[in-house]
PDB file of C-alpha atoms and ligand atoms in Angstrom:
ATOM      1  CA  MET P   4     -14.001  10.019   3.955  1.00 97.00           C
ATOM      2  CA  LYS P   5     -16.823  11.333   6.098  1.00 97.00           C
ATOM      3  CA  LEU P   6     -19.975  10.420   3.508  1.00 97.00           C
ATOM      4  CA  LEU P   7     -18.909   6.421   4.313  1.00 98.00           C
ATOM      5  CA  GLU P   8     -17.655   6.849   7.553  1.00 98.00           C
ATOM      6  CA  GLU P   9     -21.222   8.232   8.789  1.00 98.00           C
ATOM      7  CA  ARG P  10     -22.715   5.395   6.870  1.00 98.00           C
ATOM      8  CA  ILE P  11     -20.606   2.879   8.666  1.00 98.00           C
ATOM      9  CA  ARG P  12     -21.779   4.215  12.070  1.00 96.00           C
ATOM     10  CA  LYS P  13     -25.317   4.669  10.767  1.00 96.00           C
ATOM     11  CA  ASP P  14     -25.736   0.969   9.368  1.00 97.00           C
ATOM     12  CA  GLY P  15     -22.582  -0.895   9.402  1.00 97.00           C
ATOM     13  CA  VAL P  16     -22.904  -3.990  12.123  1.00 96.00           C
ATOM     14  CA  VAL P  17     -20.019  -5.486  14.206  1.00 97.00           C
ATOM     15  CA  LYS P  18     -19.696  -9.155  14.534  1.00 95.00           C
ATOM     16  CA  PRO P  19     -17.435 -10.434  17.253  1.00 92.00           C
ATOM     17  CA  PRO P  20     -14.523 -10.553  17.364  1.00 90.00           C
ATOM     18  CA  ASP P  21     -13.232  -8.471  14.074  1.00 93.00           C
ATOM     19  CA  ILE P  22     -15.968  -8.680  11.047  1.00 96.00           C
ATOM     20  CA  LEU P  23     -18.077  -5.589   9.997  1.00 97.00           C
ATOM     21  CA  LYS P  24     -21.083  -6.319   8.138  1.00 97.00           C
ATOM     22  CA  VAL P  25     -21.842  -3.636   5.337  1.00 98.00           C
ATOM     23  CA  ASP P  26     -24.590  -5.718   3.650  1.00 98.00           C
ATOM     24  CA  SER P  27     -27.163  -2.699   3.728  1.00 98.00           C
ATOM     25  CA  PHE P  28     -24.994  -0.479   1.237  1.00 98.00           C
ATOM     26  CA  LEU P  29     -21.942  -2.115   0.144  1.00 98.00           C
ATOM     27  CA  ASN P  30     -21.465  -6.038   0.530  1.00 97.00           C
ATOM     28  CA  HIS P  31     -25.228  -7.146  -0.666  1.00 97.00           C
ATOM     29  CA  GLN P  32     -27.605  -4.486  -1.108  1.00 98.00           C
ATOM     30  CA  ILE P  33     -25.513  -1.457  -2.938  1.00 98.00           C
ATOM     31  CA  ASP P  34     -26.165   2.161  -2.667  1.00 98.00           C
ATOM     32  CA  PRO P  35     -25.142   3.386  -6.063  1.00 98.00           C
ATOM     33  CA  ILE P  36     -24.988   7.098  -5.137  1.00 98.00           C
ATOM     34  CA  LEU P  37     -22.422   6.278  -2.145  1.00 98.00           C
ATOM     35  CA  ILE P  38     -20.087   3.906  -4.569  1.00 98.00           C
ATOM     36  CA  ARG P  39     -20.139   6.774  -7.051  1.00 98.00           C
ATOM     37  CA  GLU P  40     -18.993   8.860  -4.649  1.00 98.00           C
ATOM     38  CA  MET P  41     -15.944   6.408  -3.948  1.00 98.00           C
ATOM     39  CA  GLY P  42     -14.810   6.437  -7.306  1.00 98.00           C
ATOM     40  CA  ARG P  43     -14.524   9.991  -7.360  1.00 98.00           C
ATOM     41  CA  GLU P  44     -12.396  10.056  -4.420  1.00 98.00           C
ATOM     42  CA  PHE P  45     -10.107   7.267  -5.990  1.00 98.00           C
ATOM     43  CA  LYS P  46      -9.921   9.436  -9.105  1.00 98.00           C
ATOM     44  CA  ARG P  47      -9.303  12.521  -7.175  1.00 98.00           C
ATOM     45  CA  LEU P  48      -6.438  10.526  -5.079  1.00 98.00           C
ATOM     46  CA  PHE P  49      -5.005   8.633  -7.774  1.00 98.00           C
ATOM     47  CA  GLU P  50      -5.111  11.300 -10.149  1.00 96.00           C
ATOM     48  CA  GLY P  51      -1.431  11.846 -11.844  1.00 94.00           C
ATOM     49  CA  GLU P  52      -0.133   8.660 -11.118  1.00 98.00           C
ATOM     50  CA  GLY P  53      -0.835   7.694 -14.996  1.00 98.00           C
ATOM     51  CA  ILE P  54      -3.092   4.406 -14.018  1.00 98.00           C
ATOM     52  CA  THR P  55      -4.090   2.627 -17.335  1.00 98.00           C
ATOM     53  CA  LYS P  56      -5.859  -0.447 -15.493  1.00 98.00           C
ATOM     54  CA  VAL P  57      -8.044  -0.920 -12.400  1.00 98.00           C
ATOM     55  CA  ILE P  58      -7.903  -4.531 -10.662  1.00 98.00           C
ATOM     56  CA  THR P  59      -9.799  -6.355  -8.038  1.00 98.00           C
ATOM     57  CA  VAL P  60     -11.097  -9.594  -7.172  1.00 97.00           C
ATOM     58  CA  GLU P  61     -14.582 -11.031  -7.464  1.00 96.00           C
ATOM     59  CA  ALA P  62     -17.040 -10.292  -6.228  1.00 94.00           C
ATOM     60  CA  SER P  63     -17.269  -7.543  -3.525  1.00 93.00           C
ATOM     61  CA  GLY P  64     -14.378  -5.279  -4.847  1.00 95.00           C
ATOM     62  CA  ILE P  65     -16.093  -5.051  -8.466  1.00 98.00           C
ATOM     63  CA  ALA P  66     -18.991  -2.289  -7.725  1.00 98.00           C
ATOM     64  CA  ILE P  67     -16.189   0.198  -5.978  1.00 98.00           C
ATOM     65  CA  ALA P  68     -13.775  -0.694  -8.665  1.00 98.00           C
ATOM     66  CA  ILE P  69     -16.020  -0.143 -11.575  1.00 98.00           C
ATOM     67  CA  GLU P  70     -16.708   3.323 -10.318  1.00 98.00           C
ATOM     68  CA  ALA P  71     -13.088   4.360  -9.981  1.00 98.00           C
ATOM     69  CA  ALA P  72     -12.144   2.548 -13.628  1.00 98.00           C
ATOM     70  CA  ALA P  73     -15.513   4.615 -15.176  1.00 98.00           C
ATOM     71  CA  GLU P  74     -14.001   7.960 -13.627  1.00 98.00           C
ATOM     72  CA  MET P  75     -10.346   7.233 -14.568  1.00 98.00           C
ATOM     73  CA  GLY P  76     -11.500   6.070 -17.983  1.00 98.00           C
ATOM     74  CA  VAL P  77      -9.752   2.852 -17.681  1.00 98.00           C
ATOM     75  CA  PRO P  78     -10.694  -0.885 -17.680  1.00 98.00           C
ATOM     76  CA  LEU P  79     -11.580  -2.719 -15.043  1.00 98.00           C
ATOM     77  CA  VAL P  80      -9.914  -6.268 -14.793  1.00 98.00           C
ATOM     78  CA  PHE P  81     -11.652  -8.696 -11.604  1.00 98.00           C
ATOM     79  CA  ALA P  82      -9.440 -11.555 -10.961  1.00 97.00           C
ATOM     80  CA  LYS P  83     -11.629 -14.911 -10.836  1.00 95.00           C
ATOM     81  CA  LYS P  84     -11.712 -17.108  -8.222  1.00 93.00           C
ATOM     82  CA  SER P  85     -10.896 -20.612  -9.683  1.00 85.00           C
ATOM     83  CA  ARG P  86     -11.246 -24.107  -7.841  1.00 70.00           C
ATOM     84  CA  SER P  87      -9.633 -26.098 -11.018  1.00 66.00           C
ATOM     85  CA  ARG P  88      -6.860 -28.230 -10.100  1.00 68.00           C
ATOM     86  CA  ASN P  89      -5.112 -27.484 -13.685  1.00 69.00           C
ATOM     87  CA  ILE P  90      -4.932 -23.648 -14.094  1.00 72.00           C
ATOM     88  CA  ALA P  91      -4.236 -22.785 -17.523  1.00 80.00           C
ATOM     89  CA  ASN P  92      -1.136 -21.593 -18.688  1.00 86.00           C
ATOM     90  CA  ASP P  93      -2.575 -18.169 -20.294  1.00 93.00           C
ATOM     91  CA  VAL P  94      -3.478 -16.863 -16.701  1.00 95.00           C
ATOM     92  CA  TRP P  95      -1.491 -15.402 -13.748  1.00 96.00           C
ATOM     93  CA  THR P  96      -2.341 -17.012 -10.851  1.00 96.00           C
ATOM     94  CA  ALA P  97      -1.532 -16.439  -6.889  1.00 97.00           C
ATOM     95  CA  LYS P  98      -3.068 -18.186  -3.422  1.00 96.00           C
ATOM     96  CA  VAL P  99      -5.279 -16.103  -1.347  1.00 96.00           C
ATOM     97  CA  PHE P 100      -6.532 -17.281   1.906  1.00 93.00           C
ATOM     98  CA  SER P 101     -10.020 -15.827   2.574  1.00 90.00           C
ATOM     99  CA  PHE P 102     -10.549 -14.072   5.718  1.00 85.00           C
ATOM    100  CA  THR P 103     -14.149 -14.181   5.702  1.00 86.00           C
ATOM    101  CA  HIS P 104     -14.598 -17.710   4.430  1.00 88.00           C
ATOM    102  CA  GLY P 105     -11.310 -19.300   6.194  1.00 90.00           C
ATOM    103  CA  ASN P 106     -10.421 -21.355   2.929  1.00 91.00           C
ATOM    104  CA  THR P 107      -7.814 -20.195   0.092  1.00 93.00           C
ATOM    105  CA  ASN P 108      -8.360 -19.879  -3.694  1.00 92.00           C
ATOM    106  CA  ASP P 109      -6.411 -19.558  -6.547  1.00 95.00           C
ATOM    107  CA  ILE P 110      -7.140 -15.964  -7.880  1.00 96.00           C
ATOM    108  CA  VAL P 111      -6.065 -15.815 -11.918  1.00 96.00           C
ATOM    109  CA  ILE P 112      -6.003 -13.023 -14.656  1.00 97.00           C
ATOM    110  CA  SER P 113      -5.695 -13.882 -18.183  1.00 96.00           C
ATOM    111  CA  LYS P 114      -2.386 -12.840 -19.475  1.00 97.00           C
ATOM    112  CA  GLN P 115      -4.359 -10.972 -21.767  1.00 96.00           C
ATOM    113  CA  TYR P 116      -5.570  -8.437 -19.678  1.00 97.00           C
ATOM    114  CA  LEU P 117      -2.521  -7.509 -17.422  1.00 98.00           C
ATOM    115  CA  SER P 118       0.620  -7.109 -18.842  1.00 97.00           C
ATOM    116  CA  GLN P 119       4.144  -5.550 -18.879  1.00 97.00           C
ATOM    117  CA  GLY P 120       3.344  -1.415 -19.336  1.00 95.00           C
ATOM    118  CA  ASP P 121       0.379  -1.768 -17.413  1.00 98.00           C
ATOM    119  CA  ARG P 122       0.170   1.353 -14.328  1.00 98.00           C
ATOM    120  CA  VAL P 123      -2.231  -0.062 -11.731  1.00 98.00           C
ATOM    121  CA  LEU P 124      -4.400   0.461  -8.994  1.00 98.00           C
ATOM    122  CA  ILE P 125      -5.635  -2.390  -6.989  1.00 99.00           C
ATOM    123  CA  ILE P 126      -8.879  -1.631  -5.176  1.00 98.00           C
ATOM    124  CA  ASP P 127     -10.907  -3.606  -2.807  1.00 98.00           C
ATOM    125  CA  ASP P 128     -13.539  -3.169  -0.337  1.00 98.00           C
ATOM    126  CA  PHE P 129     -11.948  -4.560   2.975  1.00 98.00           C
ATOM    127  CA  LEU P 130      -8.202  -4.401   4.437  1.00 98.00           C
ATOM    128  CA  ALA P 131      -7.654  -6.795   6.773  1.00 98.00           C
ATOM    129  CA  ASN P 132      -4.748  -9.370   6.893  1.00 97.00           C
ATOM    130  CA  GLY P 133      -3.517  -8.309   3.289  1.00 98.00           C
ATOM    131  CA  GLU P 134      -4.050 -11.386   1.907  1.00 97.00           C
ATOM    132  CA  ALA P 135      -6.056 -10.320  -1.091  1.00 98.00           C
ATOM    133  CA  VAL P 136      -4.266  -7.156  -1.963  1.00 98.00           C
ATOM    134  CA  ARG P 137      -0.906  -9.244  -1.485  1.00 98.00           C
ATOM    135  CA  GLY P 138      -2.163 -11.638  -4.201  1.00 98.00           C
ATOM    136  CA  LEU P 139      -3.334  -8.815  -6.531  1.00 98.00           C
ATOM    137  CA  VAL P 140       0.177  -7.247  -6.598  1.00 98.00           C
ATOM    138  CA  SER P 141       1.783 -10.850  -7.123  1.00 98.00           C
ATOM    139  CA  LEU P 142      -0.346 -11.007 -10.113  1.00 98.00           C
ATOM    140  CA  CYS P 143       1.198  -7.623 -11.080  1.00 98.00           C
ATOM    141  CA  GLU P 144       4.385  -8.735 -10.487  1.00 98.00           C
ATOM    142  CA  GLN P 145       4.248 -12.021 -12.981  1.00 98.00           C
ATOM    143  CA  ALA P 146       2.911  -9.480 -15.173  1.00 98.00           C
ATOM    144  CA  GLY P 147       5.707  -7.139 -15.106  1.00 98.00           C
ATOM    145  CA  ALA P 148       2.940  -4.232 -14.216  1.00 98.00           C
ATOM    146  CA  GLU P 149       3.653  -1.461 -12.098  1.00 98.00           C
ATOM    147  CA  VAL P 150       1.540  -1.079  -8.788  1.00 98.00           C
ATOM    148  CA  LYS P 151       0.941   2.687  -8.497  1.00 98.00           C
ATOM    149  CA  GLY P 152      -0.960   2.334  -5.442  1.00 98.00           C
ATOM    150  CA  VAL P 153      -4.078   0.489  -3.369  1.00 98.00           C
ATOM    151  CA  GLY P 154      -7.353   2.123  -2.877  1.00 98.00           C
ATOM    152  CA  ILE P 155      -9.377   0.570  -0.005  1.00 98.00           C
ATOM    153  CA  ALA P 156     -13.111   0.994   1.081  1.00 98.00           C
ATOM    154  CA  ILE P 157     -12.581   0.220   4.592  1.00 98.00           C
ATOM    155  CA  GLU P 158      -9.426  -0.707   6.389  1.00 98.00           C
ATOM    156  CA  LYS P 159      -9.584  -2.447   9.755  1.00 98.00           C
ATOM    157  CA  GLY P 160      -6.657  -0.604  11.002  1.00 98.00           C
ATOM    158  CA  PHE P 161      -6.248  -2.807  14.003  1.00 97.00           C
ATOM    159  CA  GLN P 162      -5.316  -5.642  11.848  1.00 98.00           C
ATOM    160  CA  PRO P 163      -1.890  -5.809  10.274  1.00 98.00           C
ATOM    161  CA  GLY P 164      -2.318  -5.630   6.306  1.00 98.00           C
ATOM    162  CA  GLY P 165      -2.471  -2.056   6.056  1.00 98.00           C
ATOM    163  CA  LYS P 166       0.924  -1.419   8.012  1.00 98.00           C
ATOM    164  CA  GLU P 167       2.725  -4.636   6.636  1.00 98.00           C
ATOM    165  CA  LEU P 168       1.824  -2.974   2.727  1.00 98.00           C
ATOM    166  CA  ARG P 169       3.104   0.329   3.736  1.00 98.00           C
ATOM    167  CA  GLU P 170       6.251  -0.817   5.074  1.00 98.00           C
ATOM    168  CA  LYS P 171       6.818  -2.270   1.665  1.00 98.00           C
ATOM    169  CA  GLY P 172       6.506   0.830   0.443  1.00 98.00           C
ATOM    170  CA  PHE P 173       2.877   0.890  -1.320  1.00 98.00           C
ATOM    171  CA  ARG P 174       0.884   3.822  -1.363  1.00 98.00           C
ATOM    172  CA  ILE P 175      -2.239   2.675   0.432  1.00 98.00           C
ATOM    173  CA  GLU P 176      -5.488   4.877   0.681  1.00 98.00           C
ATOM    174  CA  SER P 177      -8.372   3.724   2.759  1.00 98.00           C
ATOM    175  CA  LEU P 178     -11.647   6.103   2.617  1.00 98.00           C
ATOM    176  CA  ALA P 179     -12.218   4.842   5.907  1.00 98.00           C
ATOM    177  CA  ILE P 180     -10.044   3.452   8.543  1.00 98.00           C
ATOM    178  CA  ILE P 181     -11.298   1.676  11.572  1.00 98.00           C
ATOM    179  CA  GLU P 182      -9.260   1.883  14.762  1.00 98.00           C
ATOM    180  CA  SER P 183     -11.202  -0.039  16.984  1.00 97.00           C
ATOM    181  CA  MET P 184     -14.993  -1.669  17.044  1.00 96.00           C
ATOM    182  CA  ASN P 185     -16.571  -3.117  19.720  1.00 93.00           C
ATOM    183  CA  GLY P 186     -18.536  -6.613  19.474  1.00 88.00           C
ATOM    184  CA  GLU P 187     -20.565  -6.005  22.472  1.00 89.00           C
ATOM    185  CA  THR P 188     -21.721  -2.000  21.980  1.00 92.00           C
ATOM    186  CA  GLY P 189     -21.733  -2.121  18.629  1.00 90.00           C
ATOM    187  CA  GLU P 190     -19.319   1.018  18.984  1.00 94.00           C
ATOM    188  CA  ILE P 191     -16.495   2.038  16.061  1.00 96.00           C
ATOM    189  CA  VAL P 192     -13.574   4.251  16.222  1.00 97.00           C
ATOM    190  CA  PHE P 193     -12.366   5.881  13.215  1.00 98.00           C
ATOM    191  CA  ARG P 194      -8.598   6.752  12.523  1.00 96.00           C
ATOM    192  CA  SER P 195      -8.731  10.605  12.244  1.00 87.00           C
TER     193      SER P 195
HETATM  194  P1  5GP O 218      -7.564  -9.701   3.593  1.00 90.55           P
HETATM  195  O1  5GP O 218      -7.483 -10.384   2.601  1.00 90.55           O
HETATM  196  O2  5GP O 218      -6.917  -8.103   3.615  1.00 90.55           O
HETATM  197  O3  5GP O 218      -6.817 -10.413   5.377  1.00 90.55           O
HETATM  198  O4  5GP O 218      -9.179  -9.287   3.663  1.00 90.55           O
HETATM  199  C1  5GP O 218      -9.894  -8.781   2.721  1.00 90.55           C
HETATM  200  C2  5GP O 218     -10.843  -9.590   2.323  1.00 90.55           C
HETATM  201  O5  5GP O 218     -11.865 -10.223   3.287  1.00 90.55           O
HETATM  202  C3  5GP O 218     -11.739  -8.635   1.306  1.00 90.55           C
HETATM  203  O6  5GP O 218     -11.800  -8.424   0.333  1.00 90.55           O
HETATM  204  C4  5GP O 218     -12.897  -8.755   1.856  1.00 90.55           C
HETATM  205  O7  5GP O 218     -14.104  -9.299   1.109  1.00 90.55           O
HETATM  206  C5  5GP O 218     -13.000 -10.109   3.259  1.00 90.55           C
HETATM  207  N1  5GP O 218     -13.062  -9.063   4.739  1.00 90.55           N
HETATM  208  C6  5GP O 218     -12.298  -8.644   5.493  1.00 90.55           C
HETATM  209  N2  5GP O 218     -12.367  -8.474   6.860  1.00 90.55           N
HETATM  210  C7  5GP O 218     -13.783  -8.091   6.566  1.00 90.55           C
HETATM  211  C8  5GP O 218     -15.206  -7.232   7.035  1.00 90.55           C
HETATM  212  O8  5GP O 218     -15.114  -7.380   8.309  1.00 90.55           O
HETATM  213  N3  5GP O 218     -16.214  -7.396   6.328  1.00 90.55           N
HETATM  214  C9  5GP O 218     -16.344  -7.667   5.294  1.00 90.55           C
HETATM  215  N4  5GP O 218     -17.880  -7.526   4.974  1.00 90.55           N
HETATM  216  N5  5GP O 218     -15.360  -8.479   4.514  1.00 90.55           N
HETATM  217  C10 5GP O 218     -14.682  -8.442   5.127  1.00 90.55           C
END
């Protein structure tokens, strides 16, 4: 998506060795016009998949996911991060290692909001090693829900998550795929 690539080039900040900061338009301050366009693009890409639910993980995926859900006219459910040792038995749960924080969280979705028969679109802001998406896929598998696609704002193509998930047969659509980024010069190269 040209609009997103241009914005990353203009306002993205490379933090060596492999983090891209997009706090000025996606992860802290949010550009509502840009994320609305992203929601429209996800709708266009996944139209025809019969999506009944959009899911993401709190917090950074929520804004984009809500735009996609609104465009598709379906509910958004966000998995909550839980620190409690005693996970209730009325939730689906998975462990996710956080790329940016370097710790492991349990993520949970109430059984009430994800169940058999759901045709799910998973949305997230970044795809790096694929941990967050794999956690969400696991919640869907537990629920008996079908993952019809994965929509990502920014995929870091030099990290293995996207390749691994595509090899497993998941349909991954990333609005911008970064082929490489240089921490010293700040240069970002997109996959064409
Ligand atoms: P993964 O689970 O695929 O390894 O990493 C994806 C998750 O980590 C995303 O939910 C995102 O919040 C965070 N993340 C991974 N890489 C980056 C990055 O370069 N910049 C930012 N801002 N977040 C990232």
